[in-house]
Short mmCIF file of C-alpha atoms and ligand atoms in Angstrom, two decimals:
data_model
loop_
_atom_site.label_atom_id
_atom_site.label_comp_id
_atom_site.label_asym_id
_atom_site.label_seq_id
_atom_site.Cartn_x
_atom_site.Cartn_y
_atom_site.Cartn_z
CA MET P 1 -5.43 18.75 -14.04
CA ASP P 2 -6.07 15.12 -13.19
CA VAL P 3 -3.13 12.70 -13.21
CA VAL P 4 -3.17 10.12 -15.95
CA THR P 5 -5.00 6.89 -15.26
CA ASP P 6 -2.65 3.95 -15.05
CA SER P 7 -2.91 0.24 -14.32
CA LEU P 8 -0.97 -2.87 -13.46
CA LEU P 9 -1.76 -6.55 -13.73
CA VAL P 10 -1.61 -8.96 -10.82
CA GLY P 11 -0.59 -12.13 -12.64
CA LEU P 12 -2.15 -15.18 -11.01
CA GLN P 13 -3.07 -17.32 -14.02
CA GLU P 14 -6.86 -17.63 -14.25
CA ARG P 15 -7.20 -15.45 -11.14
CA SER P 16 -5.27 -12.52 -12.68
CA TYR P 17 -6.76 -9.04 -12.44
CA SER P 18 -5.96 -5.38 -13.04
CA ILE P 19 -5.45 -2.64 -10.51
CA VAL P 20 -6.50 0.69 -12.04
CA PHE P 21 -5.14 3.91 -10.49
CA GLY P 22 -6.23 7.48 -11.08
CA GLN P 23 -8.39 10.45 -10.14
CA ASN P 24 -12.09 10.83 -10.65
CA LEU P 25 -12.44 7.10 -11.39
CA LEU P 26 -15.63 6.63 -9.41
CA THR P 27 -17.62 8.42 -12.09
CA ASN P 28 -16.57 5.66 -14.51
CA VAL P 29 -17.04 2.57 -12.34
CA GLY P 30 -19.79 1.31 -14.66
CA GLU P 31 -17.50 1.45 -17.72
CA TYR P 32 -14.68 -0.39 -15.94
CA LEU P 33 -17.08 -3.11 -14.84
CA ALA P 34 -18.60 -3.39 -18.31
CA ASP P 35 -15.06 -3.83 -19.72
CA ILE P 36 -14.47 -6.92 -17.56
CA LYS P 37 -18.00 -8.22 -18.29
CA PHE P 38 -18.94 -8.07 -14.63
CA PRO P 39 -22.37 -9.51 -13.72
CA LYS P 40 -25.25 -7.10 -14.33
CA ASN P 41 -26.89 -7.70 -10.96
CA ILE P 42 -24.72 -6.22 -8.21
CA ALA P 43 -24.69 -5.90 -4.41
CA LEU P 44 -22.69 -2.87 -3.29
CA VAL P 45 -21.35 -3.42 0.25
CA THR P 46 -20.28 -0.28 2.11
CA ASN P 47 -20.87 1.65 5.33
CA LEU P 48 -22.97 4.77 5.90
CA THR P 49 -20.01 7.19 5.96
CA VAL P 50 -18.66 6.01 2.62
CA LEU P 51 -22.16 5.64 1.14
CA ASP P 52 -22.86 9.25 2.02
CA LEU P 53 -19.64 10.45 0.42
CA TYR P 54 -19.40 8.29 -2.70
CA GLY P 55 -22.46 6.07 -2.99
CA GLN P 56 -24.44 8.27 -5.36
CA THR P 57 -21.52 8.72 -7.77
CA VAL P 58 -20.94 4.98 -7.95
CA LEU P 59 -24.63 4.10 -8.25
CA THR P 60 -25.23 6.66 -10.99
CA SER P 61 -22.26 5.37 -12.99
CA LEU P 62 -23.41 1.76 -12.61
CA GLU P 63 -26.98 2.53 -13.61
CA THR P 64 -25.85 4.56 -16.62
CA ALA P 65 -23.79 1.58 -17.78
CA GLY P 66 -26.83 -0.74 -17.47
CA PHE P 67 -26.14 -2.43 -14.12
CA THR P 68 -28.75 -3.04 -11.44
CA CYS P 69 -27.36 -2.37 -7.99
CA SER P 70 -28.65 -2.86 -4.43
CA VAL P 71 -26.84 -1.33 -1.47
CA ILE P 72 -25.95 -3.37 1.62
CA THR P 73 -24.63 -1.23 4.49
CA VAL P 74 -22.60 -2.63 7.35
CA PRO P 75 -21.98 -0.92 10.68
CA GLU P 76 -18.78 1.12 10.83
CA GLY P 77 -15.68 0.03 12.72
CA GLU P 78 -13.32 -2.86 13.33
CA GLU P 79 -15.53 -4.10 16.18
CA TYR P 80 -18.20 -4.99 13.60
CA LYS P 81 -15.86 -6.98 11.36
CA ASN P 82 -17.32 -10.22 12.64
CA LEU P 83 -19.57 -13.17 11.90
CA ALA P 84 -22.69 -11.32 13.09
CA THR P 85 -22.22 -8.59 10.45
CA LEU P 86 -21.36 -11.18 7.85
CA GLU P 87 -24.69 -12.83 8.56
CA LEU P 88 -26.43 -9.50 7.89
CA ILE P 89 -24.74 -9.43 4.49
CA TYR P 90 -25.77 -13.02 3.70
CA ASP P 91 -29.37 -12.26 4.83
CA GLN P 92 -29.62 -9.41 2.36
CA LEU P 93 -27.99 -11.37 -0.46
CA ILE P 94 -30.44 -14.24 0.04
CA GLU P 95 -33.52 -12.03 0.58
CA GLY P 96 -32.51 -9.98 -2.48
CA ASN P 97 -32.45 -13.15 -4.61
CA PHE P 98 -28.80 -12.78 -5.55
CA ASP P 99 -27.57 -15.87 -7.36
CA ARG P 100 -24.40 -17.29 -8.91
CA GLY P 101 -24.79 -14.89 -11.81
CA SER P 102 -24.57 -11.86 -9.49
CA GLY P 103 -21.54 -9.83 -8.42
CA LEU P 104 -20.45 -7.87 -5.37
CA ILE P 105 -18.58 -4.58 -4.94
CA ALA P 106 -16.70 -3.65 -1.76
CA LEU P 107 -16.63 0.15 -1.44
CA GLY P 108 -14.72 1.41 1.60
CA GLY P 109 -11.68 0.84 3.77
CA GLY P 110 -10.08 -2.42 4.79
CA VAL P 111 -12.87 -3.37 7.18
CA VAL P 112 -15.51 -3.28 4.44
CA GLY P 113 -13.12 -4.82 1.89
CA ASP P 114 -12.10 -7.76 4.08
CA MET P 115 -15.64 -8.53 5.15
CA ALA P 116 -17.33 -8.05 1.77
CA GLY P 117 -14.54 -10.06 0.16
CA TYR P 118 -15.16 -12.95 2.52
CA ALA P 119 -18.91 -12.72 1.85
CA ALA P 120 -18.17 -12.91 -1.90
CA ALA P 121 -15.81 -15.86 -1.34
CA THR P 122 -18.39 -17.86 0.56
CA PHE P 123 -21.86 -16.87 -0.73
CA LEU P 124 -23.01 -19.71 -3.01
CA ARG P 125 -19.38 -20.95 -2.83
CA GLY P 126 -18.11 -17.78 -4.42
CA ILE P 127 -19.37 -14.93 -6.59
CA PRO P 128 -17.17 -12.41 -8.45
CA PHE P 129 -16.23 -9.25 -6.59
CA VAL P 130 -14.50 -5.93 -7.16
CA GLN P 131 -12.56 -3.87 -4.63
CA ILE P 132 -12.98 -0.09 -4.58
CA PRO P 133 -10.75 0.88 -1.65
CA THR P 134 -11.18 4.37 -0.16
CA THR P 135 -8.45 4.58 2.52
CA ILE P 136 -4.68 4.69 1.98
CA LEU P 137 -4.25 1.44 3.88
CA SER P 138 -6.83 -0.34 1.76
CA GLN P 139 -5.44 1.15 -1.48
CA VAL P 140 -1.86 0.00 -0.83
CA ASP P 141 -2.49 -3.19 1.08
CA SER P 142 -5.81 -4.84 1.90
CA SER P 143 -7.55 -4.55 -1.50
CA VAL P 144 -4.66 -6.30 -3.28
CA GLY P 145 -3.69 -9.93 -2.86
CA GLY P 146 -6.95 -11.65 -2.00
CA LYS P 147 -6.82 -11.97 1.78
CA THR P 148 -10.40 -11.73 3.05
CA ALA P 149 -11.50 -12.27 6.63
CA VAL P 150 -13.58 -11.44 9.65
CA ASN P 151 -12.44 -11.39 13.28
CA HIS P 152 -13.31 -13.93 15.96
CA ARG P 153 -13.65 -12.83 19.58
CA LEU P 154 -10.39 -14.71 20.26
CA GLY P 155 -8.37 -12.99 17.57
CA LYS P 156 -8.15 -10.83 14.44
CA ASN P 157 -8.81 -12.24 10.97
CA LEU P 158 -9.11 -15.81 12.23
CA ILE P 159 -11.94 -16.71 9.84
CA GLY P 160 -11.17 -16.02 6.22
CA ALA P 161 -10.21 -17.15 2.75
CA PHE P 162 -7.80 -16.32 -0.04
CA TYR P 163 -10.13 -15.02 -2.72
CA GLN P 164 -8.93 -12.66 -5.44
CA PRO P 165 -11.06 -9.78 -6.75
CA ARG P 166 -11.78 -9.40 -10.48
CA LEU P 167 -10.63 -5.78 -10.45
CA VAL P 168 -9.29 -3.19 -8.01
CA LEU P 169 -10.25 0.43 -8.72
CA ILE P 170 -8.13 2.96 -6.85
CA ASP P 171 -9.42 6.52 -7.00
CA ILE P 172 -6.97 8.65 -5.02
CA ASP P 173 -9.49 11.51 -4.92
CA THR P 174 -11.41 9.57 -2.27
CA LEU P 175 -8.51 10.15 0.14
CA LYS P 176 -9.34 13.88 0.33
CA THR P 177 -12.16 13.16 2.78
CA LEU P 178 -10.12 10.80 4.95
CA ASP P 179 -9.30 11.73 8.52
CA ARG P 180 -5.69 13.02 8.79
CA ARG P 181 -4.76 10.36 11.32
CA GLU P 182 -5.96 7.65 8.91
CA VAL P 183 -3.83 9.23 6.17
CA ARG P 184 -0.69 9.05 8.31
CA ALA P 185 -1.43 5.51 9.46
CA GLY P 186 -1.81 4.38 5.85
CA ILE P 187 1.50 6.01 4.94
CA ALA P 188 3.24 3.71 7.45
CA GLU P 189 2.42 0.76 5.16
CA ILE P 190 3.87 2.67 2.20
CA VAL P 191 7.13 3.17 4.14
CA LYS P 192 7.11 -0.57 4.87
CA TYR P 193 7.35 -1.37 1.13
CA GLY P 194 10.42 0.84 0.77
CA ILE P 195 12.17 -0.84 3.70
CA ILE P 196 11.47 -4.43 2.67
CA SER P 197 11.89 -4.12 -1.06
CA ASP P 198 13.03 -0.86 -2.65
CA ALA P 199 15.80 1.44 -1.36
CA GLU P 200 15.23 3.92 -4.18
CA PHE P 201 11.54 4.21 -3.30
CA PHE P 202 12.50 4.71 0.36
CA ALA P 203 14.80 7.59 -0.66
CA TRP P 204 12.00 9.02 -2.82
CA LEU P 205 9.70 8.93 0.23
CA GLU P 206 12.33 10.81 2.25
CA ASN P 207 12.18 13.56 -0.37
CA ASN P 208 8.38 13.68 -0.68
CA VAL P 209 7.09 13.85 2.89
CA SER P 210 5.14 17.09 2.63
CA GLU P 211 3.78 16.19 -0.84
CA LEU P 212 2.34 12.96 0.57
CA LEU P 213 1.01 14.49 3.77
CA GLU P 214 -0.69 17.11 1.62
CA LEU P 215 -2.06 14.40 -0.71
CA GLU P 216 -0.43 15.97 -3.77
CA PRO P 217 -1.92 13.83 -6.57
CA GLU P 218 1.21 13.03 -8.56
CA ALA P 219 3.22 12.04 -5.49
CA LEU P 220 0.31 10.13 -4.03
CA LEU P 221 -0.28 8.21 -7.22
CA HIS P 222 3.38 7.27 -7.49
CA ALA P 223 3.48 6.07 -3.86
CA VAL P 224 0.25 4.07 -4.14
CA LYS P 225 1.22 2.50 -7.44
CA ARG P 226 4.76 1.57 -6.37
CA SER P 227 3.34 0.02 -3.16
CA CYS P 228 0.80 -2.04 -5.11
CA GLN P 229 3.49 -3.11 -7.58
CA ILE P 230 5.71 -4.38 -4.75
CA LYS P 231 2.82 -6.18 -3.09
CA SER P 232 1.66 -7.65 -6.39
CA ASP P 233 5.19 -8.93 -7.21
CA ILE P 234 5.29 -10.73 -3.87
CA VAL P 235 1.76 -12.14 -4.16
CA GLU P 236 2.52 -13.45 -7.66
CA ILE P 237 5.36 -15.52 -6.19
CA ASP P 238 3.55 -16.64 -3.05
CA GLU P 239 -0.23 -16.15 -3.15
CA ARG P 240 -1.02 -18.16 0.00
CA GLU P 241 1.81 -17.01 2.29
CA GLY P 242 3.92 -20.15 2.24
CA SER P 243 7.13 -18.10 2.06
CA VAL P 244 7.95 -14.56 0.88
CA ARG P 245 4.48 -13.11 1.40
CA ALA P 246 5.31 -13.18 5.11
CA LEU P 247 7.77 -10.31 4.42
CA LEU P 248 4.70 -8.07 4.19
CA ASN P 249 4.31 -8.60 7.93
CA TYR P 250 7.40 -6.45 8.59
CA GLY P 251 6.82 -4.45 11.79
CA HIS P 252 3.59 -6.31 12.45
CA THR P 253 4.69 -8.71 15.23
CA PHE P 254 5.49 -5.92 17.68
CA GLY P 255 2.75 -3.77 16.13
CA HIS P 256 0.09 -6.39 16.85
CA ALA P 257 1.36 -6.65 20.44
CA ILE P 258 0.86 -2.89 20.84
CA GLU P 259 -2.65 -3.10 19.38
CA SER P 260 -3.64 -5.98 21.62
CA LEU P 261 -2.15 -4.44 24.80
CA CYS P 262 -3.66 -1.00 24.19
CA GLY P 263 -7.02 -2.37 23.06
CA TYR P 264 -7.94 -2.26 19.39
CA GLY P 265 -8.69 1.27 18.21
CA GLU P 266 -6.43 3.12 20.68
CA TRP P 267 -3.50 2.96 18.25
CA ARG P 268 -4.33 2.84 14.55
CA HIS P 269 -2.90 -0.27 12.91
CA GLY P 270 -0.41 1.76 10.83
CA GLU P 271 0.78 3.64 13.92
CA ALA P 272 1.50 0.37 15.72
CA VAL P 273 3.28 -0.94 12.61
CA ALA P 274 5.41 2.25 12.50
CA CYS P 275 6.66 1.61 16.02
CA GLY P 276 7.05 -2.12 15.23
CA MET P 277 9.22 -1.30 12.20
CA VAL P 278 11.64 0.73 14.33
CA VAL P 279 11.86 -2.14 16.84
CA ALA P 280 12.43 -4.67 14.01
CA SER P 281 15.14 -2.46 12.58
CA ARG P 282 16.91 -2.22 15.96
CA ILE P 283 16.80 -6.02 16.24
CA ALA P 284 18.20 -6.28 12.71
CA HIS P 285 21.02 -3.96 13.74
CA ASN P 286 21.75 -5.99 16.89
CA LEU P 287 21.94 -9.16 14.79
CA GLY P 288 24.29 -7.55 12.28
CA LEU P 289 21.76 -7.42 9.42
CA ALA P 290 21.46 -3.63 9.28
CA ASP P 291 23.73 -0.75 10.20
CA GLU P 292 22.77 1.92 12.71
CA GLY P 293 22.24 4.44 9.93
CA SER P 294 19.32 2.39 8.52
CA THR P 295 17.46 2.45 11.82
CA ALA P 296 18.08 6.17 12.11
CA ARG P 297 16.70 6.81 8.60
CA ILE P 298 13.63 4.63 9.23
CA SER P 299 12.90 6.32 12.51
CA THR P 300 13.41 9.82 11.09
CA LEU P 301 11.18 9.17 8.09
CA LEU P 302 8.37 7.83 10.28
CA ARG P 303 8.68 10.79 12.65
CA ASN P 304 8.55 13.14 9.65
CA PHE P 305 5.28 11.47 8.69
CA GLN P 306 4.15 12.25 12.27
CA LEU P 307 3.97 8.58 13.17
CA PRO P 308 4.84 7.20 16.62
CA VAL P 309 8.18 5.41 16.98
CA ASP P 310 8.34 4.93 20.76
CA ALA P 311 6.73 1.91 22.39
CA PRO P 312 3.80 2.58 24.73
CA ASP P 313 4.35 2.16 28.43
CA PHE P 314 4.19 -1.59 29.09
CA ALA P 315 6.75 -3.97 30.58
CA LEU P 316 8.79 -6.23 28.31
CA HIS P 317 7.08 -9.35 29.63
CA GLN P 318 3.68 -7.92 28.62
CA PHE P 319 4.87 -7.38 25.05
CA VAL P 320 6.41 -10.87 24.98
CA THR P 321 3.21 -12.50 26.27
CA ALA P 322 1.20 -10.67 23.60
CA MET P 323 3.65 -11.72 20.87
CA ARG P 324 3.53 -15.36 22.00
CA ARG P 325 -0.21 -15.34 21.22
CA ASP P 326 0.59 -14.29 17.64
CA LYS P 327 -0.37 -16.73 14.83
CA LYS P 328 3.30 -16.64 13.78
CA VAL P 329 4.58 -18.37 16.94
CA ARG P 330 5.10 -22.09 16.39
CA GLU P 331 6.51 -24.38 19.08
CA GLY P 332 7.90 -21.43 21.04
CA SER P 333 9.89 -20.02 18.13
CA LEU P 334 8.91 -16.76 16.49
CA THR P 335 9.80 -15.96 12.89
CA LEU P 336 10.56 -12.26 12.62
CA VAL P 337 10.79 -10.21 9.46
CA LEU P 338 14.05 -8.28 9.66
CA ASN P 339 15.41 -5.66 7.29
CA GLN P 340 18.82 -6.03 5.72
CA GLY P 341 19.74 -2.35 5.63
CA ILE P 342 17.07 -0.59 3.59
CA GLY P 343 15.45 -2.15 0.51
CA SER P 344 15.54 -5.81 1.48
CA ALA P 345 14.26 -8.07 4.25
CA LYS P 346 14.40 -11.71 5.32
CA LEU P 347 12.58 -14.11 7.60
CA TYR P 348 14.56 -14.81 10.73
CA PRO P 349 13.46 -17.38 13.34
CA VAL P 350 14.32 -16.46 16.93
CA SER P 351 13.95 -18.84 19.85
CA ASN P 352 14.82 -16.47 22.69
CA ILE P 353 12.08 -13.91 22.25
CA GLU P 354 12.76 -12.09 25.56
CA ASP P 355 16.46 -11.47 24.91
CA THR P 356 15.87 -10.48 21.29
CA PHE P 357 13.35 -7.79 22.20
CA HIS P 358 15.21 -6.70 25.34
CA SER P 359 18.22 -5.90 23.15
CA ALA P 360 16.04 -3.58 21.05
CA LEU P 361 14.13 -2.06 23.96
CA PRO P 362 16.72 -1.91 26.77
CA ASP P 363 14.88 0.82 28.69
CA LEU P 364 11.73 -1.21 29.24
CA GLU P 365 11.11 -2.63 32.67
CA SER P 366 11.35 -6.43 32.41
P1 LIG C 1 -11.31 1.15 8.05
O1 LIG C 1 -11.85 0.30 7.00
O2 LIG C 1 -11.85 0.96 9.43
O3 LIG C 1 -11.50 2.66 7.62
C1 LIG C 1 -11.13 3.69 8.51
C2 LIG C 1 -12.25 4.70 8.68
O4 LIG C 1 -12.29 5.54 7.54
C3 LIG C 1 -13.63 4.09 8.80
O5 LIG C 1 -14.34 4.80 9.79
C4 LIG C 1 -14.23 4.31 7.42
O6 LIG C 1 -15.63 4.38 7.43
C5 LIG C 1 -13.63 5.62 7.04
N1 LIG C 1 -13.48 5.87 5.61
C6 LIG C 1 -13.17 4.97 4.64
N2 LIG C 1 -12.96 5.61 3.48
C7 LIG C 1 -13.14 6.93 3.72
C8 LIG C 1 -13.04 8.10 2.93
N3 LIG C 1 -12.63 8.04 1.65
N4 LIG C 1 -13.32 9.28 3.48
C9 LIG C 1 -13.67 9.36 4.80
N5 LIG C 1 -13.76 8.29 5.61
C10 LIG C 1 -13.49 7.09 5.07
O7 LIG C 1 -9.72 1.03 8.20
P2 LIG C 1 -8.57 0.64 7.17
O8 LIG C 1 -7.34 1.14 7.81
O9 LIG C 1 -8.90 1.03 5.79
O10 LIG C 1 -8.57 -0.96 7.20
C11 LIG C 1 -8.25 -1.68 8.36
C12 LIG C 1 -8.65 -3.13 8.14
O11 LIG C 1 -7.89 -3.66 7.06
C13 LIG C 1 -8.39 -4.02 9.33
O12 LIG C 1 -9.55 -4.77 9.58
C14 LIG C 1 -7.26 -4.94 8.88
O13 LIG C 1 -7.33 -6.22 9.46
C15 LIG C 1 -7.50 -4.99 7.39
N6 LIG C 1 -6.31 -5.33 6.59
C16 LIG C 1 -6.42 -6.32 5.69
C17 LIG C 1 -5.35 -6.66 4.88
C18 LIG C 1 -5.51 -7.72 3.83
O14 LIG C 1 -4.51 -8.10 3.20
N7 LIG C 1 -6.72 -8.18 3.56
C19 LIG C 1 -4.15 -5.97 4.99
C20 LIG C 1 -4.06 -4.94 5.93
C21 LIG C 1 -5.14 -4.63 6.73
N1 LIG C 2 -1.23 -7.55 4.46
C1 LIG C 2 -0.35 -8.67 4.31
C2 LIG C 2 -0.73 -9.53 3.16
O1 LIG C 2 -1.59 -9.24 2.38
O2 LIG C 2 -0.15 -10.58 3.04
#
């Protein structure tokens, strides 16, 4: 039996929107869009893999509800999340005579969502858009909160905008077709929410490892919804990352260094974040913010989710150089997100980056 459809509101005044969670939602996309009076003329942005799996279901539902929909496909992969692909989207929007009265749907993972969201933010200075995320990472993170972007050859997500969707539709059934490695990588972001914000949720995750790895619907729905609730609470306080939204970057400083040293794609983002979270927790312990038991629990939980917790084989100075290139470094000082035990985190500026990371990774060659 399907789990019950549920929803939560992201409260951002006139930019507020609902996140709807459930199973078998794609067959009702048209009804959900009709409910929010979404424009009748729609561009559906997706890639060929997702189009093949879910395109027909979505298109049929839209047509039945009286929408007209054209499909725009983008090439698959992070390497295509760039200005050249964005231009292909604009070309098709312009050639297809889309106007300010049109709308856009992003159907896919975070790559499609970020890029289609930025196209919606910028085409004709902004048209309404809806996120239909189909990976765990995009369901618990990228589809919520309005960060849209494409990469520049000099760095990830350097060209973008804060632009909130009108609706996020999360159908957990779409995760059944997801590659197992993508499932595990997405779960790393779920663990992140427990560490930074909710000790009880973290304990629940410890008790539901096999249920989540096996995509058991009730457990999955609880984990996805609790993650979105935590993210939404933070975004409601700090939509444009002036303060607490930066807590969502927990594990990401070291994680980004791994991704950039290994070459994007070698480690999945969530895998790099998993390792980064263990490093952050060791630093927190060394600075007296967390006890040793917290690091042990974090590391054990990530291992149980079959995620990597050991840093790849690079010297400390290589990690430090990569971290210095991070957007978060200002005037030589790096603001880390550190956990206070489990269930809470704070921003913590460090000026001696080498010593801080050496203390957490003593075995690395300098
Ligand atoms: P992704 O979009 O590359 O998707 C992973 C792979 O899964 C792709 O090959 C995709 O085609 C395929 N896929 C998607 N849904 C599927 C399904 N249901 N069944 C089978 N295959 C499916 O990767 P991702 O992890 O979803 O997203 C990563 C991107 O998200 C990065 O570009 C990152 O920068 C971005 N991101 C953005 C935010 C934000 O706040 N906007 C937050 C975190 C990450
Ligand atoms: N993924 C971090 C954020 O949305 O702020």
